[in-house]
PDB file of C-alpha atoms in Angstrom:
ATOM      1  CA  ALA A  86      37.741  29.004 -41.158  1.00 68.00           C
ATOM      2  CA  GLN A  87      35.115  28.174 -43.711  1.00 75.00           C
ATOM      3  CA  SER A  88      31.613  29.224 -42.799  1.00 87.00           C
ATOM      4  CA  VAL A  89      28.073  29.296 -44.103  1.00 93.00           C
ATOM      5  CA  SER A  90      25.697  32.116 -43.251  1.00 94.00           C
ATOM      6  CA  GLN A  91      21.954  31.947 -43.348  1.00 95.00           C
ATOM      7  CA  HIS A  92      20.826  35.429 -42.490  1.00 87.00           C
ATOM      8  CA  ASN A  93      17.179  34.713 -41.802  1.00 90.00           C
ATOM      9  CA  HIS A  94      16.562  32.884 -38.557  1.00 92.00           C
ATOM     10  CA  HIS A  95      12.772  32.627 -38.876  1.00 96.00           C
ATOM     11  CA  VAL A  96      10.607  33.459 -41.860  1.00 97.00           C
ATOM     12  CA  ILE A  97       6.828  33.587 -41.633  1.00 97.00           C
ATOM     13  CA  LEU A  98       4.770  33.554 -44.824  1.00 97.00           C
ATOM     14  CA  SER A  99       1.207  33.047 -45.871  1.00 97.00           C
ATOM     15  CA  GLU A 100       0.303  30.281 -48.273  1.00 97.00           C
ATOM     16  CA  ALA A 101       0.921  31.169 -51.933  1.00 97.00           C
ATOM     17  CA  ALA A 102       3.574  33.739 -51.039  1.00 97.00           C
ATOM     18  CA  SER A 103       6.946  33.524 -52.735  1.00 97.00           C
ATOM     19  CA  LEU A 104       9.963  32.373 -50.791  1.00 97.00           C
ATOM     20  CA  GLU A 105      13.621  33.251 -50.947  1.00 97.00           C
ATOM     21  CA  LEU A 106      16.060  32.077 -48.280  1.00 97.00           C
ATOM     22  CA  GLY A 107      19.557  33.471 -48.324  1.00 97.00           C
ATOM     23  CA  CYS A 108      22.768  31.477 -48.062  1.00 97.00           C
ATOM     24  CA  ASN A 109      26.297  32.843 -48.307  1.00 97.00           C
ATOM     25  CA  TYR A 110      29.537  31.002 -47.816  1.00 94.00           C
ATOM     26  CA  SER A 111      33.129  31.987 -47.266  1.00 91.00           C
ATOM     27  CA  TYR A 112      35.475  30.011 -49.494  1.00 84.00           C
ATOM     28  CA  GLY A 113      37.264  31.202 -52.583  1.00 78.00           C
ATOM     29  CA  GLY A 114      37.738  27.873 -54.305  1.00 82.00           C
ATOM     30  CA  THR A 115      35.494  25.317 -55.920  1.00 83.00           C
ATOM     31  CA  VAL A 116      32.431  24.367 -53.922  1.00 86.00           C
ATOM     32  CA  ASN A 117      29.532  21.994 -54.018  1.00 89.00           C
ATOM     33  CA  LEU A 118      26.340  23.357 -52.553  1.00 93.00           C
ATOM     34  CA  PHE A 119      23.327  21.738 -50.957  1.00 94.00           C
ATOM     35  CA  TRP A 120      20.005  22.603 -49.435  1.00 96.00           C
ATOM     36  CA  TYR A 121      18.458  20.262 -46.897  1.00 96.00           C
ATOM     37  CA  VAL A 122      15.029  20.377 -45.313  1.00 96.00           C
ATOM     38  CA  GLN A 123      14.065  19.121 -41.869  1.00 93.00           C
ATOM     39  CA  TYR A 124      10.347  18.720 -41.247  1.00 94.00           C
ATOM     40  CA  PRO A 125       9.253  18.877 -37.606  1.00 90.00           C
ATOM     41  CA  GLY A 126      10.522  15.851 -35.703  1.00 85.00           C
ATOM     42  CA  GLN A 127      12.218  14.345 -38.728  1.00 88.00           C
ATOM     43  CA  HIS A 128      15.722  13.959 -40.094  1.00 87.00           C
ATOM     44  CA  LEU A 129      17.325  16.074 -42.774  1.00 91.00           C
ATOM     45  CA  GLN A 130      16.420  15.330 -46.371  1.00 92.00           C
ATOM     46  CA  LEU A 131      18.184  16.558 -49.482  1.00 92.00           C
ATOM     47  CA  LEU A 132      16.225  19.201 -51.411  1.00 95.00           C
ATOM     48  CA  LEU A 133      18.715  19.958 -54.151  1.00 94.00           C
ATOM     49  CA  LYS A 134      22.399  20.178 -54.891  1.00 92.00           C
ATOM     50  CA  TYR A 135      24.763  22.018 -57.166  1.00 93.00           C
ATOM     51  CA  PHE A 136      27.876  20.362 -58.471  1.00 87.00           C
ATOM     52  CA  SER A 137      28.669  22.082 -61.762  1.00 86.00           C
ATOM     53  CA  GLY A 138      27.022  23.384 -64.923  1.00 90.00           C
ATOM     54  CA  ASP A 139      23.798  25.386 -64.957  1.00 94.00           C
ATOM     55  CA  PRO A 140      23.842  27.597 -61.855  1.00 94.00           C
ATOM     56  CA  LEU A 141      20.052  27.388 -61.589  1.00 97.00           C
ATOM     57  CA  VAL A 142      19.264  24.099 -59.914  1.00 96.00           C
ATOM     58  CA  LYS A 143      15.832  22.588 -59.598  1.00 96.00           C
ATOM     59  CA  GLY A 144      15.017  20.299 -56.707  1.00 94.00           C
ATOM     60  CA  ILE A 145      12.102  18.415 -55.286  1.00 93.00           C
ATOM     61  CA  LYS A 146       8.721  19.898 -54.326  1.00 94.00           C
ATOM     62  CA  GLY A 147       9.087  22.925 -56.611  1.00 96.00           C
ATOM     63  CA  PHE A 148      12.184  24.347 -54.951  1.00 97.00           C
ATOM     64  CA  GLU A 149      15.061  25.831 -56.895  1.00 97.00           C
ATOM     65  CA  ALA A 150      18.317  27.547 -56.034  1.00 98.00           C
ATOM     66  CA  GLU A 151      20.685  29.793 -57.905  1.00 97.00           C
ATOM     67  CA  PHE A 152      24.436  29.703 -57.501  1.00 95.00           C
ATOM     68  CA  ILE A 153      26.001  33.137 -57.962  1.00 95.00           C
ATOM     69  CA  LYS A 154      29.725  32.628 -57.745  1.00 92.00           C
ATOM     70  CA  SER A 155      30.588  36.336 -57.648  1.00 93.00           C
ATOM     71  CA  LYS A 156      28.371  36.795 -54.607  1.00 94.00           C
ATOM     72  CA  PHE A 157      29.308  33.499 -52.894  1.00 94.00           C
ATOM     73  CA  SER A 158      25.598  32.834 -52.637  1.00 96.00           C
ATOM     74  CA  PHE A 159      23.215  29.938 -53.133  1.00 97.00           C
ATOM     75  CA  ASN A 160      19.744  31.223 -52.367  1.00 97.00           C
ATOM     76  CA  LEU A 161      16.746  28.933 -52.190  1.00 98.00           C
ATOM     77  CA  ARG A 162      13.486  29.939 -53.866  1.00 98.00           C
ATOM     78  CA  LYS A 163       9.963  28.726 -54.325  1.00 98.00           C
ATOM     79  CA  PRO A 164       7.328  30.712 -56.241  1.00 97.00           C
ATOM     80  CA  SER A 165       4.367  29.699 -54.072  1.00 97.00           C
ATOM     81  CA  VAL A 166       4.727  28.090 -50.655  1.00 97.00           C
ATOM     82  CA  GLN A 167       2.303  25.682 -49.054  1.00 97.00           C
ATOM     83  CA  TRP A 168       1.520  24.979 -45.423  1.00 96.00           C
ATOM     84  CA  SER A 169       3.336  21.653 -45.842  1.00 96.00           C
ATOM     85  CA  ASP A 170       6.580  23.549 -46.514  1.00 97.00           C
ATOM     86  CA  THR A 171       6.748  24.486 -42.847  1.00 97.00           C
ATOM     87  CA  ALA A 172      10.154  23.181 -41.834  1.00 97.00           C
ATOM     88  CA  GLU A 173      13.712  24.190 -41.106  1.00 95.00           C
ATOM     89  CA  TYR A 174      15.990  24.677 -44.093  1.00 97.00           C
ATOM     90  CA  PHE A 175      19.734  24.210 -44.008  1.00 95.00           C
ATOM     91  CA  CYS A 176      22.263  25.362 -46.542  1.00 96.00           C
ATOM     92  CA  ALA A 177      25.458  23.305 -46.701  1.00 94.00           C
ATOM     93  CA  VAL A 178      28.720  23.765 -48.522  1.00 91.00           C
ATOM     94  CA  ASN A 179      31.459  21.346 -49.404  1.00 87.00           C
ATOM     95  CA  PRO A 180      34.679  23.244 -50.031  1.00 79.00           C
ATOM     96  CA  ARG A 181      36.432  20.913 -52.400  1.00 71.00           C
ATOM     97  CA  ASN A 182      40.123  20.273 -52.091  1.00 61.00           C
ATOM     98  CA  TYR A 183      40.138  21.733 -48.603  1.00 51.00           C
ATOM     99  CA  GLY A 184      42.826  19.778 -46.812  1.00 50.00           C
ATOM    100  CA  GLY A 185      42.025  16.580 -44.988  1.00 47.00           C
ATOM    101  CA  SER A 186      38.362  17.363 -44.571  1.00 52.00           C
ATOM    102  CA  GLN A 187      37.530  17.147 -48.238  1.00 59.00           C
ATOM    103  CA  GLY A 188      33.993  15.988 -48.631  1.00 67.00           C
ATOM    104  CA  ASN A 189      32.661  17.075 -45.247  1.00 82.00           C
ATOM    105  CA  LEU A 190      29.687  19.376 -45.421  1.00 87.00           C
ATOM    106  CA  ILE A 191      29.662  22.642 -43.518  1.00 89.00           C
ATOM    107  CA  PHE A 192      26.154  23.597 -42.494  1.00 92.00           C
ATOM    108  CA  GLY A 193      24.569  26.945 -41.895  1.00 93.00           C
ATOM    109  CA  ASN A 194      22.577  27.565 -38.735  1.00 92.00           C
ATOM    110  CA  GLY A 195      19.290  26.960 -40.490  1.00 94.00           C
ATOM    111  CA  THR A 196      16.209  29.037 -41.285  1.00 95.00           C
ATOM    112  CA  LYS A 197      12.859  28.127 -39.837  1.00 95.00           C
ATOM    113  CA  LEU A 198       9.994  28.630 -42.252  1.00 97.00           C
ATOM    114  CA  SER A 199       6.464  28.886 -40.918  1.00 97.00           C
ATOM    115  CA  VAL A 200       3.687  28.973 -43.495  1.00 97.00           C
ATOM    116  CA  LYS A 201       0.306  30.174 -42.303  1.00 96.00           C
ATOM    117  CA  PRO A 202      -2.694  28.496 -43.934  1.00 90.00           C
TER     118      PRO A 202
ATOM    119  CA  ASN B 251      16.092  -0.959 -47.690  1.00 60.00           C
ATOM    120  CA  ALA B 252      16.438   0.576 -44.223  1.00 73.00           C
ATOM    121  CA  GLY B 253      18.866   3.385 -45.124  1.00 92.00           C
ATOM    122  CA  VAL B 254      20.594   4.832 -42.052  1.00 95.00           C
ATOM    123  CA  THR B 255      19.389   3.427 -38.740  1.00 95.00           C
ATOM    124  CA  GLN B 256      20.149   5.093 -35.431  1.00 96.00           C
ATOM    125  CA  THR B 257      19.484   3.690 -31.983  1.00 96.00           C
ATOM    126  CA  PRO B 258      18.307   4.641 -29.476  1.00 97.00           C
ATOM    127  CA  LYS B 259      15.925   7.430 -30.475  1.00 95.00           C
ATOM    128  CA  PHE B 260      15.887   8.931 -26.990  1.00 96.00           C
ATOM    129  CA  GLN B 261      18.272   8.612 -24.061  1.00 96.00           C
ATOM    130  CA  VAL B 262      18.685  10.247 -20.680  1.00 97.00           C
ATOM    131  CA  LEU B 263      22.070   9.965 -19.003  1.00 97.00           C
ATOM    132  CA  LYS B 264      23.466  11.106 -15.710  1.00 97.00           C
ATOM    133  CA  THR B 265      26.618  13.192 -15.692  1.00 97.00           C
ATOM    134  CA  GLY B 266      29.646  10.944 -15.850  1.00 97.00           C
ATOM    135  CA  GLN B 267      27.917   7.960 -17.419  1.00 97.00           C
ATOM    136  CA  SER B 268      29.131   6.539 -20.679  1.00 96.00           C
ATOM    137  CA  MET B 269      27.121   5.201 -23.588  1.00 96.00           C
ATOM    138  CA  THR B 270      27.293   4.303 -27.244  1.00 98.00           C
ATOM    139  CA  LEU B 271      25.033   5.691 -29.941  1.00 98.00           C
ATOM    140  CA  GLN B 272      24.606   3.175 -32.724  1.00 98.00           C
ATOM    141  CA  CYS B 273      24.538   3.938 -36.439  1.00 98.00           C
ATOM    142  CA  ALA B 274      24.177   1.381 -39.195  1.00 97.00           C
ATOM    143  CA  GLN B 275      23.640   1.748 -42.927  1.00 97.00           C
ATOM    144  CA  ASP B 276      22.814  -0.893 -45.511  1.00 95.00           C
ATOM    145  CA  MET B 277      23.685   1.064 -48.658  1.00 94.00           C
ATOM    146  CA  ASN B 278      27.367   0.120 -48.786  1.00 94.00           C
ATOM    147  CA  HIS B 279      28.320   3.761 -48.305  1.00 94.00           C
ATOM    148  CA  GLU B 280      32.009   4.368 -47.799  1.00 92.00           C
ATOM    149  CA  TYR B 281      31.587   7.662 -45.968  1.00 92.00           C
ATOM    150  CA  MET B 282      29.908   8.009 -42.560  1.00 94.00           C
ATOM    151  CA  SER B 283      29.795  10.863 -40.108  1.00 95.00           C
ATOM    152  CA  TRP B 284      28.295  12.091 -36.866  1.00 97.00           C
ATOM    153  CA  TYR B 285      26.803  15.540 -36.368  1.00 96.00           C
ATOM    154  CA  ARG B 286      25.240  17.179 -33.396  1.00 96.00           C
ATOM    155  CA  GLN B 287      22.414  19.656 -33.791  1.00 93.00           C
ATOM    156  CA  ASP B 288      21.871  22.405 -31.265  1.00 92.00           C
ATOM    157  CA  PRO B 289      19.306  25.224 -31.468  1.00 85.00           C
ATOM    158  CA  GLY B 290      20.599  28.167 -33.473  1.00 80.00           C
ATOM    159  CA  MET B 291      23.901  26.430 -34.229  1.00 83.00           C
ATOM    160  CA  GLY B 292      23.048  24.238 -37.157  1.00 86.00           C
ATOM    161  CA  LEU B 293      24.855  20.930 -37.467  1.00 91.00           C
ATOM    162  CA  ARG B 294      28.413  20.537 -36.285  1.00 93.00           C
ATOM    163  CA  LEU B 295      30.621  17.674 -37.343  1.00 93.00           C
ATOM    164  CA  ILE B 296      31.919  15.462 -34.526  1.00 96.00           C
ATOM    165  CA  HIS B 297      33.779  12.639 -36.304  1.00 96.00           C
ATOM    166  CA  TYR B 298      33.785  11.117 -39.733  1.00 93.00           C
ATOM    167  CA  SER B 299      35.072   8.068 -41.572  1.00 94.00           C
ATOM    168  CA  VAL B 300      35.921   7.574 -45.240  1.00 90.00           C
ATOM    169  CA  GLY B 301      36.051   3.800 -44.972  1.00 92.00           C
ATOM    170  CA  ALA B 302      36.442   0.828 -42.642  1.00 94.00           C
ATOM    171  CA  GLY B 303      39.403   1.321 -40.325  1.00 94.00           C
ATOM    172  CA  ILE B 304      39.703   5.048 -41.082  1.00 93.00           C
ATOM    173  CA  THR B 305      38.332   7.769 -38.823  1.00 95.00           C
ATOM    174  CA  ASP B 306      39.098  11.430 -38.277  1.00 93.00           C
ATOM    175  CA  GLN B 307      38.010  14.329 -36.115  1.00 93.00           C
ATOM    176  CA  GLY B 308      35.559  16.974 -37.112  1.00 91.00           C
ATOM    177  CA  GLU B 309      34.816  20.356 -35.631  1.00 89.00           C
ATOM    178  CA  VAL B 310      33.738  19.267 -32.107  1.00 94.00           C
ATOM    179  CA  PRO B 311      35.368  15.910 -31.277  1.00 96.00           C
ATOM    180  CA  ASN B 312      36.127  16.389 -27.577  1.00 96.00           C
ATOM    181  CA  GLY B 313      34.364  13.921 -25.325  1.00 96.00           C
ATOM    182  CA  TYR B 314      33.509  11.519 -28.159  1.00 97.00           C
ATOM    183  CA  ASN B 315      35.165   8.460 -29.650  1.00 97.00           C
ATOM    184  CA  VAL B 316      34.387   6.534 -32.818  1.00 97.00           C
ATOM    185  CA  SER B 317      35.539   3.400 -34.567  1.00 96.00           C
ATOM    186  CA  ARG B 318      34.761   1.887 -37.960  1.00 97.00           C
ATOM    187  CA  SER B 319      35.429  -1.836 -37.927  1.00 97.00           C
ATOM    188  CA  THR B 320      32.935  -2.557 -40.726  1.00 97.00           C
ATOM    189  CA  THR B 321      31.536  -0.588 -43.654  1.00 96.00           C
ATOM    190  CA  GLU B 322      28.038  -0.791 -42.169  1.00 97.00           C
ATOM    191  CA  ASP B 323      28.542   0.412 -38.593  1.00 97.00           C
ATOM    192  CA  PHE B 324      29.848   3.643 -37.118  1.00 98.00           C
ATOM    193  CA  PRO B 325      29.161   3.860 -33.365  1.00 98.00           C
ATOM    194  CA  LEU B 326      29.689   7.055 -31.381  1.00 98.00           C
ATOM    195  CA  ARG B 327      30.871   6.688 -27.804  1.00 98.00           C
ATOM    196  CA  LEU B 328      30.398   9.249 -25.096  1.00 96.00           C
ATOM    197  CA  LEU B 329      33.186   8.627 -22.621  1.00 92.00           C
ATOM    198  CA  SER B 330      31.886  10.580 -19.613  1.00 96.00           C
ATOM    199  CA  ALA B 331      28.656  12.409 -20.337  1.00 96.00           C
ATOM    200  CA  ALA B 332      28.376  16.099 -19.524  1.00 97.00           C
ATOM    201  CA  PRO B 333      25.323  18.412 -19.657  1.00 96.00           C
ATOM    202  CA  SER B 334      26.991  20.244 -22.571  1.00 96.00           C
ATOM    203  CA  GLN B 335      26.510  17.078 -24.609  1.00 97.00           C
ATOM    204  CA  THR B 336      22.745  17.389 -24.411  1.00 97.00           C
ATOM    205  CA  SER B 337      21.835  17.552 -28.078  1.00 97.00           C
ATOM    206  CA  VAL B 338      20.301  15.765 -31.025  1.00 95.00           C
ATOM    207  CA  TYR B 339      22.798  13.518 -32.762  1.00 97.00           C
ATOM    208  CA  PHE B 340      22.555  12.635 -36.429  1.00 95.00           C
ATOM    209  CA  CYS B 341      24.481  10.006 -38.300  1.00 96.00           C
ATOM    210  CA  ALA B 342      24.931  10.524 -42.038  1.00 95.00           C
ATOM    211  CA  SER B 343      26.399   8.407 -44.803  1.00 94.00           C
ATOM    212  CA  SER B 344      27.240   8.765 -48.466  1.00 91.00           C
ATOM    213  CA  TYR B 345      28.898   7.148 -51.427  1.00 88.00           C
ATOM    214  CA  SER B 346      32.309   8.540 -52.264  1.00 78.00           C
ATOM    215  CA  PRO B 347      33.043  11.130 -53.347  1.00 73.00           C
ATOM    216  CA  GLN B 348      30.473  12.471 -50.919  1.00 70.00           C
ATOM    217  CA  TYR B 349      30.492  15.938 -52.424  1.00 67.00           C
ATOM    218  CA  LEU B 350      28.857  14.442 -55.500  1.00 71.00           C
ATOM    219  CA  TYR B 351      26.042  12.656 -53.736  1.00 77.00           C
ATOM    220  CA  GLY B 352      25.162  14.537 -50.595  1.00 79.00           C
ATOM    221  CA  TYR B 353      24.331  12.718 -47.406  1.00 89.00           C
ATOM    222  CA  THR B 354      21.624  10.349 -46.242  1.00 92.00           C
ATOM    223  CA  PHE B 355      20.726  11.086 -42.645  1.00 94.00           C
ATOM    224  CA  GLY B 356      19.420   8.873 -39.893  1.00 95.00           C
ATOM    225  CA  SER B 357      16.399   9.872 -37.842  1.00 92.00           C
ATOM    226  CA  GLY B 358      18.482  11.115 -34.924  1.00 94.00           C
ATOM    227  CA  THR B 359      19.092  10.374 -31.255  1.00 96.00           C
ATOM    228  CA  ARG B 360      17.876  12.909 -28.731  1.00 95.00           C
ATOM    229  CA  LEU B 361      20.239  12.815 -25.759  1.00 97.00           C
ATOM    230  CA  THR B 362      19.681  14.556 -22.450  1.00 97.00           C
ATOM    231  CA  VAL B 363      22.428  14.627 -19.822  1.00 97.00           C
ATOM    232  CA  VAL B 364      21.259  15.555 -16.330  1.00 97.00           C
TER     233      VAL B 364
END
């Protein structure tokens, strides 16, 4: 079965620290990749997505992610976090051309980020 | 533009009761889906629909029914609630092909089954 792994359950950083959240997926074919953010008490919002082309994708609020096909990874980065980045972050993968479920996103378990002011 | 609207926001049910979680979108999205979110388990797909009259099962469909009679609405029915269905439920929608656009999520329904 296809799966998405987010290895960090909870990350705690101080403001201005750099952030990297790991995401690995298990699927050998073509994929589309997404990062979503869920602020406390809110719904998921799209941060960025990769469809094709430049593997370095820039999203909203200064976030970026790099798709490394050989490593099946799509790690999320931000050079300097702010207290307002405190949220839960979900990596999601769409394994294209995967049977009848084409188009459904498979989500990782999420990484909680706590930023200390 | 309301986006994806879910009602109710909170609900407490007794074991064995049935109820319907409502989801409506006003973006003319072809694709709609229901996820449940449980601590440490991410989001798991319950059911999805690629258009009016078409539905299919996701990863955890047992105990839930859906229908899609219109493009706008995609209700989720709990047939006989069980404590294991205590969760936060999110409805999501997208243009097709959804892998191009990503999803727009509703604000969620927090369900407790006692």
